């Protein structure tokens, strides 16, 4: 508001230049131009008209600019003719992308000459020439990163020739958090739009260190075929968004959606955001950018964790024990037992020990003793270098299955036949096609299943609000904790031979082990809170277990699980299930499920079901 009043005062008191009269028809035509709509981040409002995603009055020059693109355009034209004495606060300096476009469209050759020193220096420092979209892979142990993330790297002209990408800048959009909310509160506020979102331009080296080292995430770099002019236009608009607040939601108005808007500013005519009316999962947005013909090259940067595991992969159990000894005491380097090993094995062990030390140092304060050990190991590596590390590139994340899933199933429970219809908004479970996904990772959001029994009897079978499982295998060097959490509504055996719909929250923690090349075994202790009308307590607690095997086989993924819940009120539930999915295509799967349930309230129940699963977004 103050900015708008300042412009009006300057125009009234010192009208050095007169704004041109723009014909209403021409004004409306420009206001409806896709590029102007992109600059204002407008979308069609639910009840008609327009609304801007920008949730910050500082971004608009017209009082109703958030809902009236034409009024905002007219106010911008007037502001461009404000006296040059406004300096760096002049509309030409605050809105360089708007200024450039309106000058070209309206042939504004008589604008006041304003020296936008701050913007010019900033733009010179960034020196935009080309752009790379960065996709840090999904990281289950961070609520904000469970679906992955996207950002843009802005390269200077000589980056590819001189290999100086670390000196580039990165455009990042993320939630702005004041204080230190815990993970549960962070996830809830992210779902409900409780955080504002901000764009930031930061050194790429900082983001690279954060994602590869602190969070141990693989990075995918998609070099875009944007021209220098298109890249510059996008960077100009980022300046316009400096400290401008948006609403932030994990599943739609998130990092990936905002970057699609930037790409539409860079190259007018792209229609990227309209493909995501409900959710914008990062892998799906990467796929949309690729399908739009924007990607010319893909590079892969493995995380420190993956580099460590790949270096340790050819080592025997005895050699991995040497790695642990060396990482704790570099004096072992001179021990007779170690020096008696073949030099090529010594080289691999030393390198693995060094990588383990650097991995352990992630996100830790500097430890002089650890630094000394790292230096000793590095000196030993220089004297006996190992063979180069050759990491096989995993499947491209955007070539995995799409995120939304429809399900059609037929089955029997005891002597009752049923059909089951399901919809999952996002995005992957343990038995889904694992190409592009880590084995043992599951993230499901809003998973709905409705059953139709014989005689047209319908019932809500389950509604999972969220289910997350992280089954990361342990080894001699790394001992990650496996965990799971879920909550929602589900059917359980009742006292009178029927099934009750109960609400519940449960979770667990334990370990996962690599039993073979593509076989994981896991065992977790669990806890459950349940509201059940058959129980006298409003909420009943239970302890239990969940154990099983996951096998990626030639047909698809197979899981065999056993679980149990032991309630304090005496109720006991146990079950065993088998699921095998056949991958008919990238986005089509056929799953056979069989389970047997036991309960104190009812006799054993057997269920068999055949499901057709269709993935799309």
Coordinates of C-alpha atoms in Angstrom, one line a residue:
X1 CA 0.0 0.0 0.0
X2 CA 2.8 2.5 0.9
X3 CA 4.6 1.7 -2.3
X4 CA 1.4 2.4 -4.4
X5 CA 0.9 5.7 -2.5
X6 CA 4.5 6.7 -3.1
X7 CA 4.1 6.1 -6.8
X8 CA 0.9 8.2 -6.9
X9 CA 2.5 11.0 -5.0
X10 CA 5.5 11.1 -7.3
X11 CA 3.3 11.1 -10.4
X12 CA 1.1 13.9 -9.0
X13 CA 3.9 16.2 -7.7
X14 CA 6.5 15.8 -10.4
X15 CA 5.0 14.4 -13.6
X16 CA 8.1 14.4 -15.8
X17 CA 6.6 12.0 -18.2
X18 CA 3.0 11.2 -19.1
X19 CA 1.8 7.6 -19.3
X20 CA 0.2 6.8 -22.7
X21 CA -3.5 6.2 -23.0
X22 CA -4.0 2.5 -23.8
X23 CA -7.1 1.5 -25.7
X24 CA -9.3 -0.7 -23.5
X25 CA -9.4 -3.4 -26.1
X26 CA -5.7 -3.5 -26.4
X27 CA -5.4 -3.3 -22.6
X28 CA -7.7 -6.3 -22.1
X29 CA -5.9 -8.3 -24.8
X30 CA -2.5 -7.8 -23.1
X31 CA -4.0 -8.6 -19.7
X32 CA -5.2 -11.9 -21.0
X33 CA -1.9 -12.7 -22.7
X34 CA -0.4 -16.0 -21.3
X35 CA 2.9 -14.2 -20.5
X36 CA 1.2 -11.5 -18.4
X37 CA -0.8 -14.2 -16.6
X38 CA 2.5 -16.0 -15.9
X39 CA 4.1 -12.9 -14.6
X40 CA 1.3 -12.4 -12.2
X41 CA 1.0 -16.1 -11.2
X42 CA -2.7 -15.9 -12.0
X43 CA -5.1 -18.9 -12.2
X44 CA -8.8 -19.1 -13.0
X45 CA -10.7 -18.7 -9.7
X46 CA -13.2 -21.4 -8.7
X47 CA -16.1 -19.0 -9.0
X48 CA -14.8 -17.4 -12.2
X49 CA -12.4 -14.5 -12.8
X50 CA -8.8 -14.6 -11.7
X51 CA -6.8 -15.0 -8.5
X52 CA -3.1 -14.9 -8.1
X53 CA -1.1 -17.5 -6.2
X54 CA 1.0 -14.6 -4.8
X55 CA -0.1 -14.0 -1.2
X56 CA 1.7 -10.8 -0.7
X57 CA 0.3 -7.3 -1.3
X58 CA 3.8 -5.9 -2.0
X59 CA 3.8 -7.7 -5.3
X60 CA 0.8 -5.7 -6.7
X61 CA 0.6 -2.1 -7.8
X62 CA -3.2 -2.0 -8.1
X63 CA -5.4 -2.4 -5.1
X64 CA -7.3 -5.3 -6.7
X65 CA -4.2 -6.5 -8.7
X66 CA -4.4 -10.0 -7.2
X67 CA -7.7 -10.6 -8.9
X68 CA -7.7 -8.2 -11.8
X69 CA -4.8 -8.7 -14.3
X70 CA -6.1 -5.7 -16.4
X71 CA -6.0 -3.4 -13.4
X72 CA -2.5 -4.5 -12.5
X73 CA -1.3 -4.0 -16.0
X74 CA -2.7 -0.5 -16.2
X75 CA -1.2 0.3 -12.8
X76 CA 2.2 -1.0 -14.0
X77 CA 2.2 1.1 -17.1
X78 CA 1.5 4.2 -15.0
X79 CA 4.2 3.3 -12.5
X80 CA 6.8 2.9 -15.3
X81 CA 6.3 6.6 -16.0
X82 CA 6.9 7.7 -12.4
X83 CA 9.8 10.2 -11.9
X84 CA 13.2 8.7 -12.1
X85 CA 14.0 10.1 -8.7
X86 CA 12.5 7.0 -7.1
X87 CA 15.8 5.3 -7.9
X88 CA 16.0 1.6 -7.1
X89 CA 12.4 1.7 -5.8
X90 CA 11.1 2.7 -9.2
X91 CA 8.8 0.2 -10.9
X92 CA 11.3 -0.3 -13.7
X93 CA 13.8 -1.5 -11.1
X94 CA 11.4 -3.5 -9.0
X95 CA 9.7 -5.2 -12.0
X96 CA 12.3 -5.6 -14.8
X97 CA 10.5 -8.5 -16.5
X98 CA 7.2 -6.6 -16.6
X99 CA 9.1 -3.5 -17.9
X100 CA 10.9 -5.3 -20.7
X101 CA 7.6 -7.0 -21.9
X102 CA 5.5 -3.9 -21.8
X103 CA 8.1 -1.8 -23.6
X104 CA 8.1 -4.3 -26.4
X105 CA 4.3 -4.7 -26.6
X106 CA 3.4 -1.0 -26.3
X107 CA 6.5 0.5 -27.9
X108 CA 7.2 2.6 -24.8
X109 CA 10.2 4.5 -26.1
X110 CA 9.7 7.6 -23.9
X111 CA 10.1 6.0 -20.4
X112 CA 12.1 7.9 -17.8
X113 CA 15.8 6.9 -17.7
X114 CA 16.2 5.2 -14.4
X115 CA 19.6 3.8 -13.1
X116 CA 18.6 0.5 -11.5
X117 CA 22.0 0.0 -10.0
X118 CA 21.0 -2.7 -7.5
X119 CA 19.3 -4.8 -10.1
X120 CA 22.0 -4.3 -12.7
X121 CA 24.8 -5.4 -10.3
X122 CA 22.7 -8.4 -9.1
X123 CA 22.0 -9.5 -12.7
X124 CA 25.7 -9.1 -13.6
X125 CA 26.8 -11.2 -10.7
X126 CA 24.3 -14.0 -11.6
X127 CA 25.3 -13.7 -15.3
X128 CA 22.5 -16.0 -16.6
X129 CA 23.4 -18.0 -19.7
X130 CA 21.7 -21.4 -19.4
X131 CA 19.7 -23.4 -16.9
X132 CA 19.7 -26.9 -15.3
X133 CA 16.9 -28.4 -13.4
X134 CA 18.1 -30.3 -10.3
X135 CA 16.2 -33.2 -8.8
X136 CA 17.4 -34.4 -5.4
X137 CA 15.9 -37.8 -5.0
X138 CA 13.4 -38.7 -2.3
X139 CA 14.6 -38.8 1.2
X140 CA 12.2 -40.6 3.6
X141 CA 13.8 -39.3 6.9
X142 CA 12.9 -35.7 6.1
X143 CA 9.1 -34.8 5.9
X144 CA 9.7 -32.0 3.4
X145 CA 11.8 -34.3 1.1
X146 CA 9.8 -37.5 1.1
X147 CA 8.7 -36.9 -2.5
X148 CA 12.0 -35.5 -3.7
X149 CA 12.6 -31.8 -4.6
X150 CA 13.3 -29.7 -7.6
X151 CA 15.3 -26.5 -8.0
X152 CA 17.0 -24.6 -10.9
X153 CA 20.7 -24.0 -11.4
X154 CA 21.6 -20.9 -13.4
X155 CA 24.9 -21.3 -15.2
X156 CA 27.3 -18.7 -16.6
X157 CA 28.5 -18.8 -20.2
X158 CA 31.7 -20.8 -19.5
X159 CA 30.4 -23.3 -16.9
X160 CA 30.3 -26.3 -19.2
X161 CA 33.7 -25.6 -20.7
X162 CA 35.5 -24.8 -17.4
X163 CA 33.4 -27.3 -15.3
X164 CA 32.7 -24.6 -12.7
X165 CA 29.1 -25.5 -11.9
X166 CA 29.9 -25.1 -8.2
X167 CA 30.2 -21.4 -8.8
X168 CA 26.7 -21.1 -10.3
X169 CA 23.6 -19.9 -8.5
X170 CA 20.5 -22.0 -7.7
X171 CA 16.8 -20.8 -7.7
X172 CA 15.0 -22.6 -4.9
X173 CA 11.4 -22.3 -3.6
X174 CA 10.6 -23.6 -0.2
X175 CA 8.7 -23.2 3.0
X176 CA 9.9 -20.4 5.3
X177 CA 10.1 -21.6 8.8
X178 CA 10.6 -19.4 11.9
X179 CA 11.8 -21.4 14.9
X180 CA 12.3 -25.2 14.9
X181 CA 9.1 -27.1 14.5
X182 CA 9.3 -30.9 15.0
X183 CA 8.8 -33.3 12.1
X184 CA 5.1 -34.0 12.9
X185 CA 4.2 -30.4 13.2
X186 CA 6.2 -29.6 10.1
X187 CA 4.3 -32.2 8.1
X188 CA 0.9 -31.1 9.3
X189 CA 1.5 -27.4 8.7
X190 CA 3.0 -28.2 5.3
X191 CA -0.2 -30.1 4.4
X192 CA -2.5 -27.4 5.6
X193 CA -0.6 -24.4 4.1
X194 CA 0.7 -23.2 7.5
X195 CA 4.0 -22.0 6.1
X196 CA 4.7 -19.2 3.6
X197 CA 6.8 -20.1 0.6
X198 CA 9.6 -17.9 -0.7
X199 CA 11.9 -17.9 -3.7
X200 CA 15.7 -17.7 -2.9
X201 CA 18.7 -17.3 -5.1
X202 CA 21.7 -19.0 -3.4
X203 CA 25.1 -20.3 -4.3
X204 CA 24.7 -23.8 -5.9
X205 CA 27.5 -25.2 -3.8
X206 CA 25.5 -24.6 -0.7
X207 CA 22.5 -26.6 -2.0
X208 CA 24.7 -29.3 -3.4
X209 CA 26.4 -29.8 0.0
X210 CA 23.0 -29.8 1.8
X211 CA 21.5 -32.5 -0.4
X212 CA 24.4 -34.7 -1.2
X213 CA 26.1 -34.6 2.2
X214 CA 23.7 -33.6 4.9
X215 CA 20.7 -35.6 3.6
X216 CA 22.6 -38.2 1.6
X217 CA 20.5 -37.8 -1.5
X218 CA 21.4 -38.6 -5.0
X219 CA 21.2 -35.7 -7.4
X220 CA 19.9 -35.7 -11.0
X221 CA 20.8 -32.7 -13.3
X222 CA 18.6 -32.0 -16.3
X223 CA 20.2 -29.5 -18.6
X224 CA 17.5 -27.4 -20.2
X225 CA 17.7 -26.1 -23.8
X226 CA 16.6 -22.6 -22.7
X227 CA 18.3 -19.9 -24.7
X228 CA 20.3 -17.1 -23.0
X229 CA 17.5 -14.7 -23.6
X230 CA 14.9 -17.1 -22.0
X231 CA 17.2 -17.8 -19.1
X232 CA 17.7 -14.1 -18.5
X233 CA 14.0 -13.4 -18.7
X234 CA 13.4 -16.0 -16.0
X235 CA 16.1 -14.6 -13.7
X236 CA 14.6 -11.1 -14.2
X237 CA 11.3 -12.4 -12.8
X238 CA 13.0 -14.0 -9.9
X239 CA 14.2 -10.5 -8.9
X240 CA 10.6 -9.4 -9.0
X241 CA 9.8 -12.3 -6.5
X242 CA 12.5 -11.3 -4.0
X243 CA 11.0 -11.6 -0.5
X244 CA 7.5 -12.1 -2.0
X245 CA 5.4 -14.6 -0.1
X246 CA 3.3 -17.4 -1.6
X247 CA 1.1 -20.0 0.2
X248 CA 3.0 -23.3 0.4
X249 CA 1.4 -26.7 0.3
X250 CA 3.3 -30.0 0.1
X251 CA 1.2 -31.6 -2.5
X252 CA 0.3 -28.9 -5.0
X253 CA 1.6 -25.4 -4.5
X254 CA 5.1 -26.6 -3.7
X255 CA 8.7 -26.2 -5.0
X256 CA 8.0 -28.1 -8.2
X257 CA 4.8 -26.3 -9.2
X258 CA 6.5 -22.9 -8.6
X259 CA 9.4 -23.8 -10.8
X260 CA 7.1 -24.8 -13.6
X261 CA 5.7 -21.3 -13.4
X262 CA 9.2 -19.9 -13.8
X263 CA 9.7 -22.0 -16.9
X264 CA 6.5 -20.7 -18.4
X265 CA 7.9 -17.2 -17.9
X266 CA 11.2 -18.2 -19.6
X267 CA 9.5 -19.7 -22.6
X268 CA 6.0 -18.2 -23.2
X269 CA 3.6 -20.8 -24.7
X270 CA 4.6 -23.7 -22.4
X271 CA 1.6 -25.3 -20.7
X272 CA 3.1 -27.0 -17.8
X273 CA 1.1 -26.1 -14.7
X274 CA -2.3 -26.9 -16.2
X275 CA -1.2 -30.6 -16.1
X276 CA -1.3 -30.5 -12.3
X277 CA -4.8 -29.4 -11.0
X278 CA -4.7 -31.5 -7.8
X279 CA -1.1 -32.5 -6.9
X280 CA 2.4 -31.7 -8.2
X281 CA 4.7 -34.6 -7.2
X282 CA 8.3 -33.6 -8.2
X283 CA 8.9 -36.8 -10.3
X284 CA 5.7 -36.0 -12.3
X285 CA 6.8 -32.4 -12.9
X286 CA 10.2 -33.6 -14.0
X287 CA 8.5 -35.9 -16.5
X288 CA 6.3 -33.0 -17.7
X289 CA 9.4 -30.8 -18.3
X290 CA 11.0 -33.7 -20.2
X291 CA 7.9 -34.4 -22.3
X292 CA 7.7 -30.7 -23.2
X293 CA 11.1 -31.1 -25.0
X294 CA 13.1 -28.9 -22.6
X295 CA 15.7 -31.4 -21.6
X296 CA 18.9 -31.9 -23.7
X297 CA 21.2 -33.8 -21.3
X298 CA 20.9 -35.7 -18.0
X299 CA 23.8 -36.0 -15.4
X300 CA 23.8 -38.1 -12.2
X301 CA 25.6 -37.2 -9.0
X302 CA 25.6 -40.0 -6.4
X303 CA 25.4 -39.1 -2.7
X304 CA 28.2 -39.7 -0.2
X305 CA 26.3 -42.6 1.2
X306 CA 26.0 -44.3 -2.2
X307 CA 29.7 -43.7 -2.9
X308 CA 30.6 -45.3 0.4
X309 CA 28.3 -48.3 -0.1
X310 CA 29.6 -48.9 -3.6
X311 CA 33.2 -48.7 -2.5
X312 CA 32.5 -51.2 0.3
X313 CA 30.4 -53.5 -1.9
X314 CA 33.4 -55.7 -3.1
X315 CA 34.9 -56.0 0.4
X316 CA 34.5 -59.1 2.4
X317 CA 33.2 -59.1 6.0
X318 CA 36.8 -59.3 7.2
X319 CA 37.8 -56.4 5.0
X320 CA 34.9 -54.3 6.2
X321 CA 36.0 -55.0 9.8
X322 CA 39.4 -53.5 8.7
X323 CA 37.5 -50.4 7.4
X324 CA 35.9 -49.9 10.9
X325 CA 39.3 -50.3 12.6
X326 CA 41.0 -47.8 10.3
X327 CA 38.2 -45.2 10.7
X328 CA 38.7 -45.4 14.5
X329 CA 42.5 -45.7 14.6
X330 CA 44.8 -44.8 11.7
X331 CA 47.7 -46.4 13.6
X332 CA 46.3 -49.7 12.1
X333 CA 47.8 -48.6 8.8
X334 CA 51.2 -49.6 10.0
X335 CA 50.3 -52.8 11.7
X336 CA 51.9 -56.0 10.3
X337 CA 48.5 -57.7 9.8
X338 CA 47.3 -54.8 7.6
X339 CA 50.5 -54.3 5.6
X340 CA 50.4 -58.0 4.9
X341 CA 47.3 -57.6 2.8
X342 CA 47.6 -57.3 -1.0
X343 CA 48.2 -53.6 -1.9
X344 CA 45.1 -53.5 -4.1
X345 CA 42.9 -54.6 -1.1
X346 CA 44.7 -52.1 1.2
X347 CA 43.8 -49.4 -1.3
X348 CA 40.1 -50.3 -1.3
X349 CA 40.0 -50.5 2.5
X350 CA 41.7 -47.2 3.0
X351 CA 39.4 -45.4 0.6
X352 CA 36.3 -46.9 2.2
X353 CA 37.6 -45.9 5.6
X354 CA 38.1 -42.3 4.4
X355 CA 34.6 -42.2 2.9
X356 CA 33.2 -43.5 6.1
X357 CA 34.9 -40.8 8.1
X358 CA 33.6 -38.1 5.8
X359 CA 30.1 -39.6 6.0
X360 CA 30.2 -39.6 9.8
X361 CA 31.3 -36.0 9.8
X362 CA 28.2 -34.8 7.9
X363 CA 26.3 -32.2 9.9
X364 CA 28.7 -32.5 12.8
X365 CA 30.9 -29.8 14.4
X366 CA 34.5 -30.0 13.4
X367 CA 36.4 -32.6 15.4
X368 CA 40.2 -32.1 15.4
X369 CA 40.8 -35.8 16.0
X370 CA 38.5 -36.8 13.1
X371 CA 40.2 -34.3 10.9
X372 CA 43.6 -35.8 11.8
X373 CA 42.4 -39.3 11.0
X374 CA 40.9 -38.2 7.7
X375 CA 44.2 -36.5 6.8
X376 CA 46.2 -39.7 7.6
X377 CA 43.8 -41.8 5.5
X378 CA 44.0 -39.3 2.6
X379 CA 47.8 -39.4 2.7
X380 CA 47.7 -43.3 2.6
X381 CA 45.3 -43.1 -0.4
X382 CA 47.6 -40.8 -2.2
X383 CA 50.5 -43.3 -1.7
X384 CA 48.3 -46.2 -2.8
X385 CA 45.4 -45.0 -4.9
X386 CA 42.4 -47.4 -5.4
X387 CA 40.8 -48.2 -8.7
X388 CA 38.4 -45.5 -9.8
X389 CA 34.9 -45.8 -8.3
X390 CA 32.4 -46.8 -11.1
X391 CA 28.9 -46.3 -9.8
X392 CA 26.2 -47.7 -12.0
X393 CA 23.5 -45.1 -12.6
X394 CA 20.2 -46.1 -11.2
X395 CA 16.9 -45.9 -13.2
X396 CA 15.8 -42.4 -14.1
X397 CA 13.2 -41.3 -11.4
X398 CA 10.9 -39.8 -14.0
X399 CA 10.7 -43.1 -15.8
X400 CA 9.1 -44.8 -12.8
X401 CA 5.3 -45.3 -12.6
X402 CA 3.0 -42.2 -12.3
X403 CA 1.9 -41.1 -8.9
X404 CA -1.9 -41.5 -8.8
X405 CA -3.3 -45.0 -8.8
X406 CA -6.7 -46.4 -9.6
X407 CA -7.5 -50.0 -8.4
X408 CA -10.1 -52.5 -9.5
X409 CA -10.2 -55.8 -7.7
X410 CA -12.2 -59.0 -7.3
X411 CA -11.9 -61.4 -4.4
X412 CA -13.4 -63.5 -1.7
X413 CA -13.4 -63.2 2.1
X414 CA -14.3 -66.6 3.5
X415 CA -17.5 -67.5 1.5
X416 CA -18.3 -63.9 0.4
X417 CA -17.4 -62.6 -3.0
X418 CA -16.7 -58.9 -3.4
X419 CA -15.5 -56.3 -5.8
X420 CA -13.1 -53.5 -4.5
X421 CA -12.6 -50.1 -6.0
X422 CA -9.7 -47.9 -4.9
X423 CA -8.0 -44.6 -5.5
X424 CA -4.6 -43.5 -4.1
X425 CA -3.6 -39.9 -4.6
X426 CA 0.2 -40.6 -4.1
X427 CA 2.4 -42.5 -4.8
X428 CA 4.2 -45.8 -4.1
X429 CA 4.1 -48.9 -2.0
X430 CA 6.4 -51.9 -1.4
X431 CA 4.9 -54.0 -4.2
X432 CA 4.6 -51.3 -6.9
X433 CA 6.9 -51.3 -9.9
X434 CA 10.2 -50.4 -8.3
X435 CA 12.0 -48.9 -11.3
X436 CA 13.2 -45.5 -10.3
X437 CA 12.3 -46.1 -6.6
X438 CA 14.5 -47.5 -3.8
X439 CA 13.6 -51.0 -2.7
X440 CA 12.0 -50.9 0.7
X441 CA 10.5 -47.4 0.4
X442 CA 6.8 -46.7 0.7
X443 CA 4.9 -43.4 0.7
X444 CA 1.1 -43.4 0.3
X445 CA -1.2 -40.4 0.8
X446 CA -5.0 -40.6 0.8
X447 CA -5.5 -44.3 0.0
X448 CA -9.2 -45.0 -0.3
X449 CA -10.8 -48.5 -0.8
X450 CA -14.5 -49.3 -1.1
X451 CA -16.0 -52.8 -1.3
X452 CA -19.1 -54.0 -2.9
X453 CA -20.2 -57.4 -1.6
X454 CA -22.9 -59.7 -3.0
X455 CA -26.5 -58.4 -2.7
X456 CA -25.1 -55.0 -3.5
X457 CA -23.8 -54.4 0.0
X458 CA -21.3 -51.5 0.0
X459 CA -18.8 -50.6 2.7
X460 CA -15.8 -48.3 3.2
X461 CA -13.0 -50.8 3.6
X462 CA -10.2 -48.4 4.5
X463 CA -9.0 -44.8 4.2
X464 CA -5.4 -44.3 5.0
X465 CA -4.4 -40.7 5.4
X466 CA -0.7 -41.4 5.2
X467 CA 1.4 -44.5 5.2
X468 CA 5.2 -44.2 5.2
X469 CA 7.7 -47.1 5.5
X470 CA 11.5 -46.8 5.3
X471 CA 13.1 -50.2 5.1
X472 CA 16.8 -49.4 4.6
X473 CA 19.2 -52.3 5.0
X474 CA 21.9 -52.4 7.7
X475 CA 25.4 -53.5 7.1
X476 CA 28.8 -53.6 8.8
X477 CA 29.5 -49.9 8.1
X478 CA 26.1 -48.3 8.4
X479 CA 23.3 -49.1 10.8
X480 CA 20.2 -47.1 9.7
X481 CA 16.9 -47.5 11.6
X482 CA 14.0 -48.8 9.7
X483 CA 10.6 -47.3 10.6
X484 CA 7.0 -47.0 9.6
X485 CA 4.0 -44.9 10.5
X486 CA 0.3 -44.9 9.3
X487 CA -3.0 -43.5 10.3
X488 CA -6.6 -43.5 9.1
X489 CA -9.6 -45.8 9.1
X490 CA -9.7 -49.6 8.5
X491 CA -11.9 -52.7 9.0
X492 CA -11.1 -55.1 11.8
X493 CA -12.9 -58.2 13.1
X494 CA -15.8 -57.4 15.4
X495 CA -17.5 -59.2 18.3
X496 CA -20.6 -60.2 16.4
X497 CA -19.1 -61.8 13.4
X498 CA -19.0 -58.5 11.4
X499 CA -16.2 -56.0 10.7
X500 CA -15.9 -52.7 12.5
X501 CA -14.6 -49.5 10.9
X502 CA -12.0 -48.2 13.4
X503 CA -9.7 -45.2 13.5
X504 CA -6.1 -45.8 14.3
X505 CA -2.6 -44.5 14.4
X506 CA 0.4 -46.9 14.6
X507 CA 4.1 -46.9 14.0
X508 CA 7.1 -49.0 14.5
X509 CA 10.9 -49.2 14.4
X510 CA 13.5 -51.9 13.9
X511 CA 16.0 -53.2 11.4
X512 CA 16.3 -54.3 7.8
X513 CA 18.9 -56.6 6.4
X514 CA 20.1 -57.5 2.8
X515 CA 19.4 -61.2 2.5
X516 CA 20.4 -61.4 -1.2
X517 CA 21.0 -59.3 -4.3
X518 CA 17.3 -58.2 -4.4
X519 CA 16.0 -59.6 -1.1
X520 CA 15.4 -57.7 2.1
X521 CA 14.3 -59.0 5.4
X522 CA 12.9 -56.8 8.1
X523 CA 11.7 -56.9 11.7
X524 CA 10.0 -54.0 13.6
X525 CA 8.5 -53.6 17.0
X526 CA 5.2 -51.7 16.7
X527 CA 2.7 -49.6 18.8
X528 CA -0.9 -48.9 18.0
X529 CA -3.7 -46.6 19.3
X530 CA -7.2 -47.5 18.2
X531 CA -10.7 -46.2 18.7
X532 CA -13.1 -49.2 18.4
X533 CA -16.8 -49.2 19.4
X534 CA -16.3 -52.8 20.6
X535 CA -13.8 -51.6 23.2
X536 CA -14.9 -50.1 26.5
X537 CA -12.0 -47.6 26.4
X538 CA -12.3 -44.6 24.1
X539 CA -8.7 -45.2 22.9
X540 CA -7.0 -48.6 23.3
X541 CA -3.2 -49.1 23.1
X542 CA -1.4 -52.1 21.8
X543 CA 2.1 -53.4 21.3
X544 CA 3.1 -55.7 18.5
X545 CA 5.5 -56.7 15.7
X546 CA 5.8 -56.5 11.9
X547 CA 8.3 -58.7 10.1
X548 CA 8.7 -60.0 6.6
X549 CA 10.6 -60.4 3.4
X550 CA 10.6 -58.3 0.3
X551 CA 11.9 -59.8 -3.0
X552 CA 12.3 -58.0 -6.3
X553 CA 11.9 -60.8 -8.8
X554 CA 11.7 -61.2 -12.6
X555 CA 7.9 -60.7 -12.5
X556 CA 7.8 -57.7 -10.1
X557 CA 7.9 -57.4 -6.3
X558 CA 6.8 -60.0 -3.8
X559 CA 6.3 -59.4 -0.1
X560 CA 5.6 -61.9 2.7
X561 CA 4.6 -60.3 6.0
X562 CA 3.5 -61.4 9.5
X563 CA 2.2 -58.9 12.1
X564 CA 0.5 -58.9 15.4
X565 CA -1.1 -56.5 17.8
X566 CA -1.5 -57.3 21.5
X567 CA -4.0 -54.9 23.2
X568 CA -3.9 -54.1 26.9
X569 CA -7.6 -55.0 27.1
X570 CA -6.9 -58.6 26.1
X571 CA -7.7 -58.5 22.4
X572 CA -5.1 -60.1 20.1
X573 CA -4.9 -59.8 16.4
X574 CA -2.4 -61.6 14.2
X575 CA -2.1 -61.9 10.4
X576 CA 0.0 -63.1 7.6
X577 CA -0.1 -61.8 4.0
X578 CA 1.4 -62.6 0.6
X579 CA 1.5 -60.1 -2.3
X580 CA 3.0 -60.6 -5.7
X581 CA 2.7 -57.9 -8.4
X582 CA 3.2 -58.5 -12.1
X583 CA 4.4 -55.5 -14.0
X584 CA 2.4 -55.5 -17.2
X585 CA 3.8 -52.1 -18.2
X586 CA 5.3 -49.0 -16.6
X587 CA 1.8 -47.8 -15.5
X588 CA -0.2 -51.0 -15.3
X589 CA 0.2 -53.8 -12.7
X590 CA -1.6 -57.0 -11.7
X591 CA -1.4 -58.0 -8.1
X592 CA -2.4 -61.2 -6.3
X593 CA -3.0 -60.8 -2.6
X594 CA -3.7 -63.5 0.0
X595 CA -4.0 -63.1 3.7
X596 CA -5.1 -65.0 6.8
X597 CA -6.2 -63.0 9.9
X598 CA -6.7 -64.2 13.5
X599 CA -8.6 -62.4 16.3
X600 CA -10.0 -63.2 19.7
X601 CA -13.3 -61.7 18.6
X602 CA -13.6 -64.0 15.5
X603 CA -12.4 -67.2 14.0
X604 CA -9.6 -67.2 11.3
X605 CA -10.5 -65.3 8.2
X606 CA -9.1 -66.0 4.8
X607 CA -9.1 -63.5 1.9
X608 CA -7.8 -63.8 -1.7
X609 CA -7.9 -60.9 -4.1
X610 CA -6.7 -60.1 -7.7
X611 CA -6.2 -56.4 -8.3
X612 CA -5.6 -54.4 -11.5
X613 CA -3.7 -51.2 -10.8
X614 CA -3.5 -48.3 -13.2
X615 CA -1.0 -45.5 -12.4
X616 CA -1.4 -42.0 -13.9
X617 CA -1.3 -38.3 -12.9

